[in-house]
mmCIF file of N, CA, C and O in Angstrom:
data_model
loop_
_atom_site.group_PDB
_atom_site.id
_atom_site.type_symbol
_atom_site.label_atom_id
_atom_site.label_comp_id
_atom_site.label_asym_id
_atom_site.label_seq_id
_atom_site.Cartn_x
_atom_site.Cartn_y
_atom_site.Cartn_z
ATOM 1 N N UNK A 167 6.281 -8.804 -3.181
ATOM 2 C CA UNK A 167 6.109 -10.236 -3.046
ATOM 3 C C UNK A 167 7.086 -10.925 -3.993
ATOM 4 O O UNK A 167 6.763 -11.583 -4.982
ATOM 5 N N UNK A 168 8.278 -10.695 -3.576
ATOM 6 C CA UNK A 168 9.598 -11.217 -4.700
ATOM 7 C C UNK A 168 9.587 -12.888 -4.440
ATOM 8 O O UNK A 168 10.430 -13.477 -5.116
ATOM 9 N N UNK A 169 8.797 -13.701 -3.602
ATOM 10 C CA UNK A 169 9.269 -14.803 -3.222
ATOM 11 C C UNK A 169 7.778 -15.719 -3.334
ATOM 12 O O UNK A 169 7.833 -16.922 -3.082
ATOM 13 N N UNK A 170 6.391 -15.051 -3.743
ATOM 14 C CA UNK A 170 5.842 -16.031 -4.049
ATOM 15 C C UNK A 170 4.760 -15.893 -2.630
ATOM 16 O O UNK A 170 5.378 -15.402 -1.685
ATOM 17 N N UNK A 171 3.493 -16.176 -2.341
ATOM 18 C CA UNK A 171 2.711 -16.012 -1.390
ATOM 19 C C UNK A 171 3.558 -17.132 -0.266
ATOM 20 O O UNK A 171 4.087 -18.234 -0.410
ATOM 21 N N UNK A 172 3.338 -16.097 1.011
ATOM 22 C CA UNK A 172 3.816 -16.695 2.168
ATOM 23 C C UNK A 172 2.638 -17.701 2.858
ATOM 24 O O UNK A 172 3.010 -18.447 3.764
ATOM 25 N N UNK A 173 1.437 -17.722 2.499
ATOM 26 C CA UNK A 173 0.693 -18.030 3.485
ATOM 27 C C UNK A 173 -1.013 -18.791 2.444
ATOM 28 O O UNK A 173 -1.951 -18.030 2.206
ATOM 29 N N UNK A 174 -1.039 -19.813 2.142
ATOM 30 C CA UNK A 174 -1.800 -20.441 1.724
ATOM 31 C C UNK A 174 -3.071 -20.140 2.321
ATOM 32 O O UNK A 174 -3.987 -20.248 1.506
ATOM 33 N N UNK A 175 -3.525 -19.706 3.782
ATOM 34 C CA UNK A 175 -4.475 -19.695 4.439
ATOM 35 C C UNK A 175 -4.840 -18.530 4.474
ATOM 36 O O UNK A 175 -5.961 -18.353 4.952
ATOM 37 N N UNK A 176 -4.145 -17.422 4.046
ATOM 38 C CA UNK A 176 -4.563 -15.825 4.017
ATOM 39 C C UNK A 176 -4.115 -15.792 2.663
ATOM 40 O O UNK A 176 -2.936 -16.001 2.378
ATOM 41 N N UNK A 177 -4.995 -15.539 1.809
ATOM 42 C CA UNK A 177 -4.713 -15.015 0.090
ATOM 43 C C UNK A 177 -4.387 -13.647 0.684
ATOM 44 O O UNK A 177 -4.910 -12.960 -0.193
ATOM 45 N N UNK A 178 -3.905 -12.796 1.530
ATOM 46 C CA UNK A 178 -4.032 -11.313 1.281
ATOM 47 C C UNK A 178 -1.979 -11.734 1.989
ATOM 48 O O UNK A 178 -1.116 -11.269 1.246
ATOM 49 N N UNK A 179 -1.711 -12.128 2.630
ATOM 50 C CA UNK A 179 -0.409 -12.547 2.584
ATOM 51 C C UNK A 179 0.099 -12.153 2.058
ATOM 52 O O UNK A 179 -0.144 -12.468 0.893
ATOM 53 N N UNK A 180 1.415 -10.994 2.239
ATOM 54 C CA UNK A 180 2.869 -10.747 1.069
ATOM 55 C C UNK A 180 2.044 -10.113 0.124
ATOM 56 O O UNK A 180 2.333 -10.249 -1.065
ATOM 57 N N UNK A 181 0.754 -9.231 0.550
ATOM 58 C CA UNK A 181 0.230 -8.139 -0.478
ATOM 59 C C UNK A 181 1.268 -6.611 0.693
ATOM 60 O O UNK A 181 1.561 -6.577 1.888
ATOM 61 N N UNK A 182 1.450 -5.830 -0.212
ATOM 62 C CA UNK A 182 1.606 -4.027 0.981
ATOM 63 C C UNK A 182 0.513 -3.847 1.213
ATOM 64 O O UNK A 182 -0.211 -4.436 0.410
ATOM 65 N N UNK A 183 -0.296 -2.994 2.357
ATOM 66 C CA UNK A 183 -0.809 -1.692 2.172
ATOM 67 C C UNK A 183 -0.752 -0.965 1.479
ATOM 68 O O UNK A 183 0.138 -0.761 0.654
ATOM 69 N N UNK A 184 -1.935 -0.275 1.715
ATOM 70 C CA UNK A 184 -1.713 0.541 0.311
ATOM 71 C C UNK A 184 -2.695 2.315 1.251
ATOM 72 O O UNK A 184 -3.835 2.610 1.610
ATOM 73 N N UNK A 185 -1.259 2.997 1.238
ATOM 74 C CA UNK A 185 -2.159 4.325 1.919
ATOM 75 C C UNK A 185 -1.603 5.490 0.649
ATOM 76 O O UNK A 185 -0.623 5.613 -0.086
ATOM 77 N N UNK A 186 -2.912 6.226 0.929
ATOM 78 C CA UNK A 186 -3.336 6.980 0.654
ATOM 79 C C UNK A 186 -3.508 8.726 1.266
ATOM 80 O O UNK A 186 -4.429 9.053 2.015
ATOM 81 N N UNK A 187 -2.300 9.819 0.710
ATOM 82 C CA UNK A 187 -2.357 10.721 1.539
ATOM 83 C C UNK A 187 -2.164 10.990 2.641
ATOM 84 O O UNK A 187 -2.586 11.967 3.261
ATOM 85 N N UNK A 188 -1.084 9.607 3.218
ATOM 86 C CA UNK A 188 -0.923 9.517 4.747
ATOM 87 C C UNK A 188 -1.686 8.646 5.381
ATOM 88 O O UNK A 188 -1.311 8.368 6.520
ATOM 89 N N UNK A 189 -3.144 7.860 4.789
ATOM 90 C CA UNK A 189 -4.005 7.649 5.565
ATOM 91 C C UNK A 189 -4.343 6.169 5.216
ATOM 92 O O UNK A 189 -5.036 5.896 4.236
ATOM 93 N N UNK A 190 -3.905 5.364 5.926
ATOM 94 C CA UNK A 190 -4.789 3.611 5.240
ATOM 95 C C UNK A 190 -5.863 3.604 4.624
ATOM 96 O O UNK A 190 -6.975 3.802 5.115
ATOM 97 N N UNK A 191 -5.574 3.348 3.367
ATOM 98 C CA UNK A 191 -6.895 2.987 2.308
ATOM 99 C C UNK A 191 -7.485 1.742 2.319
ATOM 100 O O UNK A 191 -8.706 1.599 2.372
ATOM 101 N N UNK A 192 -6.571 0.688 2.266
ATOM 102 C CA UNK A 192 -6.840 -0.919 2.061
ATOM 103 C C UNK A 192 -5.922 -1.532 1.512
ATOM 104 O O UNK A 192 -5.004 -0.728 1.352
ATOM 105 N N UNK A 193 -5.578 -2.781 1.028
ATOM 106 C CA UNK A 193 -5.156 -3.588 0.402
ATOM 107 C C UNK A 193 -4.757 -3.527 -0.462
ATOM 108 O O UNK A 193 -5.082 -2.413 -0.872
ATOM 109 N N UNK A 194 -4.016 -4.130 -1.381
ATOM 110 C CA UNK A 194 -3.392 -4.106 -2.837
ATOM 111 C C UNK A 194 -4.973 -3.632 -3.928
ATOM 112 O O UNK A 194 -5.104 -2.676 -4.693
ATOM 113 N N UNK A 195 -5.940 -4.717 -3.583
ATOM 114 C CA UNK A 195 -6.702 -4.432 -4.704
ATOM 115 C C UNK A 195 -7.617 -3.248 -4.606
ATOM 116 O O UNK A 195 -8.695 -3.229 -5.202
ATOM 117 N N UNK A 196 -7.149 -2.165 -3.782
ATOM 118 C CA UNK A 196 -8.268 -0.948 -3.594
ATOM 119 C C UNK A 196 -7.403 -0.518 -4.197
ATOM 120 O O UNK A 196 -7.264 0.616 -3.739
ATOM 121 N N UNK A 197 -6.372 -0.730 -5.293
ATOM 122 C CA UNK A 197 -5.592 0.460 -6.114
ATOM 123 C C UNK A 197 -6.583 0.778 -7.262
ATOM 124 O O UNK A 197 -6.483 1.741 -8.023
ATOM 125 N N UNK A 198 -7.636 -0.244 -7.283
ATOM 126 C CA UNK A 198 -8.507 -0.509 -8.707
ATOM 127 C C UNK A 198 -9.606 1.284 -8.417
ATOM 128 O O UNK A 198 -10.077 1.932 -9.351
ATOM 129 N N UNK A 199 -9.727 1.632 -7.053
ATOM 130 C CA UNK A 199 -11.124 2.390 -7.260
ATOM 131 C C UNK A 199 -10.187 3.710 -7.040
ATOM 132 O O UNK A 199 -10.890 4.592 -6.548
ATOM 133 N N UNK A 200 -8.979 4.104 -7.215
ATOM 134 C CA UNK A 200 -8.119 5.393 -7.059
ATOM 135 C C UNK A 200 -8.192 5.649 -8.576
ATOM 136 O O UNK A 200 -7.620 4.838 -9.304
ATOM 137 N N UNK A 201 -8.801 6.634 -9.094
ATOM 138 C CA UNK A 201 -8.507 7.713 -10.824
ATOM 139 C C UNK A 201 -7.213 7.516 -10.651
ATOM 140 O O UNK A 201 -6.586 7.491 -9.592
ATOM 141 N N UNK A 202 -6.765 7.350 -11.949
ATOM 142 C CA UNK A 202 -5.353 7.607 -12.542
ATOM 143 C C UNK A 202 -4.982 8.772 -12.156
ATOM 144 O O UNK A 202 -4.027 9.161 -11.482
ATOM 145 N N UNK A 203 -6.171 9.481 -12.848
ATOM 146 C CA UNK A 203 -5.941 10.908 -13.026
ATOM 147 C C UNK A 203 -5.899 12.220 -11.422
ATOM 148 O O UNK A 203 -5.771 13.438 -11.294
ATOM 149 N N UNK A 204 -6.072 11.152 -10.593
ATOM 150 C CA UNK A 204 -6.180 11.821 -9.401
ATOM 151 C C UNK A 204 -4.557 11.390 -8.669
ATOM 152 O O UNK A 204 -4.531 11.584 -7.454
ATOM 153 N N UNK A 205 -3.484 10.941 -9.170
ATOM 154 C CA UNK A 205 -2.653 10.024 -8.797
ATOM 155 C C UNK A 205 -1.437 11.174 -9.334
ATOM 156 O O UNK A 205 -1.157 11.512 -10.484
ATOM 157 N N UNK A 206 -0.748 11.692 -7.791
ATOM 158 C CA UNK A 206 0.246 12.096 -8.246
ATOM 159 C C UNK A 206 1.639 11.919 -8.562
ATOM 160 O O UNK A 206 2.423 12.430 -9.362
ATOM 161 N N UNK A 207 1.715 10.631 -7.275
ATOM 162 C CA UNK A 207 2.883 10.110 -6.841
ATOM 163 C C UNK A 207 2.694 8.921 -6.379
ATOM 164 O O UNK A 207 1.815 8.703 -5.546
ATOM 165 N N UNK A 208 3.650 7.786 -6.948
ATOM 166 C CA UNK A 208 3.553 6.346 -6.170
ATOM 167 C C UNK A 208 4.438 6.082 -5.728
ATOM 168 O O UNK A 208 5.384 6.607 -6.316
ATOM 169 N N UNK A 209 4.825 5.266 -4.613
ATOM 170 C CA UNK A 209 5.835 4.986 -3.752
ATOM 171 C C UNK A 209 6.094 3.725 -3.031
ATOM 172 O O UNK A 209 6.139 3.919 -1.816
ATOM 173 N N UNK A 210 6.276 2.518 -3.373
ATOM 174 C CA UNK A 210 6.694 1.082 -2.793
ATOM 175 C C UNK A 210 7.995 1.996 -1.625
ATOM 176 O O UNK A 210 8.970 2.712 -1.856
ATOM 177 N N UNK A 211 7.240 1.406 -0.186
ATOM 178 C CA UNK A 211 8.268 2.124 0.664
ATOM 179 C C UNK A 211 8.447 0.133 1.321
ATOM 180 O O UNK A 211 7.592 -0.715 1.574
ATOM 181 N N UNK A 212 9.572 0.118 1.358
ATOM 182 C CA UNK A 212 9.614 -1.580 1.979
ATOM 183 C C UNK A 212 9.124 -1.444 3.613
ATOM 184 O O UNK A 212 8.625 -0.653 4.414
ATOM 185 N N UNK A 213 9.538 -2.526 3.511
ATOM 186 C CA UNK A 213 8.932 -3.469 5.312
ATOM 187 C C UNK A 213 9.478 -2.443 6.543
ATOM 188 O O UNK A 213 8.751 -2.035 7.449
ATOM 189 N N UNK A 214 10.855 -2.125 6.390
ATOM 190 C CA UNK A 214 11.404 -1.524 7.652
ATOM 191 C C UNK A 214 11.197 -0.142 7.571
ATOM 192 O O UNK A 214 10.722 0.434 8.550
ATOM 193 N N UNK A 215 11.379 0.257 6.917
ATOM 194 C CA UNK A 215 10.708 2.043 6.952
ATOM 195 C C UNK A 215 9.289 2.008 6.700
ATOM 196 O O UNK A 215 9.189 3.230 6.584
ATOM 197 N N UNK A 216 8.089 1.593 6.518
ATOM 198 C CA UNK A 216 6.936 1.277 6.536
ATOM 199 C C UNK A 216 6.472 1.507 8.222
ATOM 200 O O UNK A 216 5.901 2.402 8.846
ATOM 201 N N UNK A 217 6.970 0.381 8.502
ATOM 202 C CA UNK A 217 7.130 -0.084 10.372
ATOM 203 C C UNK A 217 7.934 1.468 10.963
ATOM 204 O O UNK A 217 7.559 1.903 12.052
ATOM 205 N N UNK A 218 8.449 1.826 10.594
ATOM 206 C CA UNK A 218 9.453 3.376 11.220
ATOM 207 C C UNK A 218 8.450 4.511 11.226
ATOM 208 O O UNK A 218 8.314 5.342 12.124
ATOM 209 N N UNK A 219 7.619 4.408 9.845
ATOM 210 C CA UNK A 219 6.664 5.383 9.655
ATOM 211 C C UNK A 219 5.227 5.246 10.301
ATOM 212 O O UNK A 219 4.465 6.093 10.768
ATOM 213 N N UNK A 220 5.118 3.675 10.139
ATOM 214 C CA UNK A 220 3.462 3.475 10.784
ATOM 215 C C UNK A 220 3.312 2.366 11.654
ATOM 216 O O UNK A 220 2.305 1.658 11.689
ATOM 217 N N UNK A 221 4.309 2.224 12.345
ATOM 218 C CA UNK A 221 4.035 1.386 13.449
ATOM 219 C C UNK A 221 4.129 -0.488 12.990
ATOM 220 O O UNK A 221 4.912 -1.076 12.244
ATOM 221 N N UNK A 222 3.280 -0.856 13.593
ATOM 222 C CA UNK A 222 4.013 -2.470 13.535
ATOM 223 C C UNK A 222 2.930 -3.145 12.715
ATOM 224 O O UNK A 222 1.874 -2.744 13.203
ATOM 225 N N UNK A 223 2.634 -4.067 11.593
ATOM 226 C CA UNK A 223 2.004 -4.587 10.720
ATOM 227 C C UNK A 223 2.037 -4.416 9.577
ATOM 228 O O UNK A 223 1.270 -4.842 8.712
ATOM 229 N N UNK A 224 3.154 -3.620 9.465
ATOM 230 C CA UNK A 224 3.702 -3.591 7.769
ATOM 231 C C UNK A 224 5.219 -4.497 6.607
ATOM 232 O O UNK A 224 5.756 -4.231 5.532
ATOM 233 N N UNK A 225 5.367 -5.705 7.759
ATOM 234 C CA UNK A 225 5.836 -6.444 7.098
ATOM 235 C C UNK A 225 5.889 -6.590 5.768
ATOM 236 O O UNK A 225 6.939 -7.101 5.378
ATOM 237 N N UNK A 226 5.008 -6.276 4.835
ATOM 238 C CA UNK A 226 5.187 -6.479 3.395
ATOM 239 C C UNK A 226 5.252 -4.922 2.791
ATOM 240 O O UNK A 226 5.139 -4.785 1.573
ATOM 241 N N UNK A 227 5.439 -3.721 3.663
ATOM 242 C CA UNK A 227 5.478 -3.179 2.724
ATOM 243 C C UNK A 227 3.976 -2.196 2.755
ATOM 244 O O UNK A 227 2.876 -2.479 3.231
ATOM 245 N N UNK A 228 4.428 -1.000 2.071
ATOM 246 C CA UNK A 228 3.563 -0.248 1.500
ATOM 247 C C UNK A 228 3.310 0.651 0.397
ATOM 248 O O UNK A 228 4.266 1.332 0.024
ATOM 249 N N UNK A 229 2.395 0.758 -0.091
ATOM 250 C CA UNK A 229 2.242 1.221 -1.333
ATOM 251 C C UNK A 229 1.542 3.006 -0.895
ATOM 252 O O UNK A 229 0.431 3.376 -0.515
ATOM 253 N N UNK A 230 2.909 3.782 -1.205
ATOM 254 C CA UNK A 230 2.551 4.986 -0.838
ATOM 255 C C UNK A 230 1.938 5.940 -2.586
ATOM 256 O O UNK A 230 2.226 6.095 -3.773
ATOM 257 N N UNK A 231 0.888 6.334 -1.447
ATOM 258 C CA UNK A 231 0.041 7.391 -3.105
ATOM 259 C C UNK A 231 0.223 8.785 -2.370
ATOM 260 O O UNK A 231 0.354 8.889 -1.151
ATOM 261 N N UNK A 232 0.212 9.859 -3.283
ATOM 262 C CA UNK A 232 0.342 11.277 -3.020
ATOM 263 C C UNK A 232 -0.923 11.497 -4.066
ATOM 264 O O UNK A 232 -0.863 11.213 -5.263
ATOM 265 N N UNK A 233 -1.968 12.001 -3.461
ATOM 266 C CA UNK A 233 -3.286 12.171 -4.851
ATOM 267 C C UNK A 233 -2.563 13.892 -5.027
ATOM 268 O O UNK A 233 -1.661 14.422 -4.379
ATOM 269 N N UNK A 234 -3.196 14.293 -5.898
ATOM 270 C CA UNK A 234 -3.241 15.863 -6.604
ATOM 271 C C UNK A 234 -4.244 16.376 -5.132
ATOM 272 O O UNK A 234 -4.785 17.460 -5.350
ATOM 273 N N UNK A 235 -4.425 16.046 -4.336
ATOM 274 C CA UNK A 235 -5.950 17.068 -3.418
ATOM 275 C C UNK A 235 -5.039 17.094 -2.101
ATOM 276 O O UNK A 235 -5.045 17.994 -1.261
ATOM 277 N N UNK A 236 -3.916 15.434 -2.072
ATOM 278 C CA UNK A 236 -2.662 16.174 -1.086
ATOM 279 C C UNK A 236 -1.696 16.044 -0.850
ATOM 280 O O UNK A 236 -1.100 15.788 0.195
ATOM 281 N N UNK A 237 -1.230 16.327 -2.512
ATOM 282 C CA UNK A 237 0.497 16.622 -2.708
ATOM 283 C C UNK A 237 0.280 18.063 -2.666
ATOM 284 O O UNK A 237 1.234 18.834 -2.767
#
């Protein structure tokens, strides 16, 4: 979100996804209930390879995790 919320009417606007092990977890703020300590790898993958990898609704982006159970 280099430019500031896009969208006054959706607070979740110009947040990534955020998956988990391959698999949609939720939103920016479900990074809060992932252990540190379970966290192997993080990965900001942008908008166009996001969309290459998972199809169409990833305009902002995703927040890729690799846990220790499946890296």
């Amino acid at each position: 979100m280099a430019r500031g919320r896009p969208s006054f009417i959706d607070p979740n606007a110009g947040d990534p996804l955020v998956y988990v092990d391959q698999v949609q977890y939720g939103l920016l703020d479900s990074l809060y209930r992932i252990p540190a300590n379970d966290i192997l790898r993080m990965v900001f993958i942008g908008a166009a390879d996001a969309t290459t990898r998972w199809g169409l609704g990833h305009a902002d982006g995703v927040i890729s995790i690799v846990t220790v159970r499946g890296g």
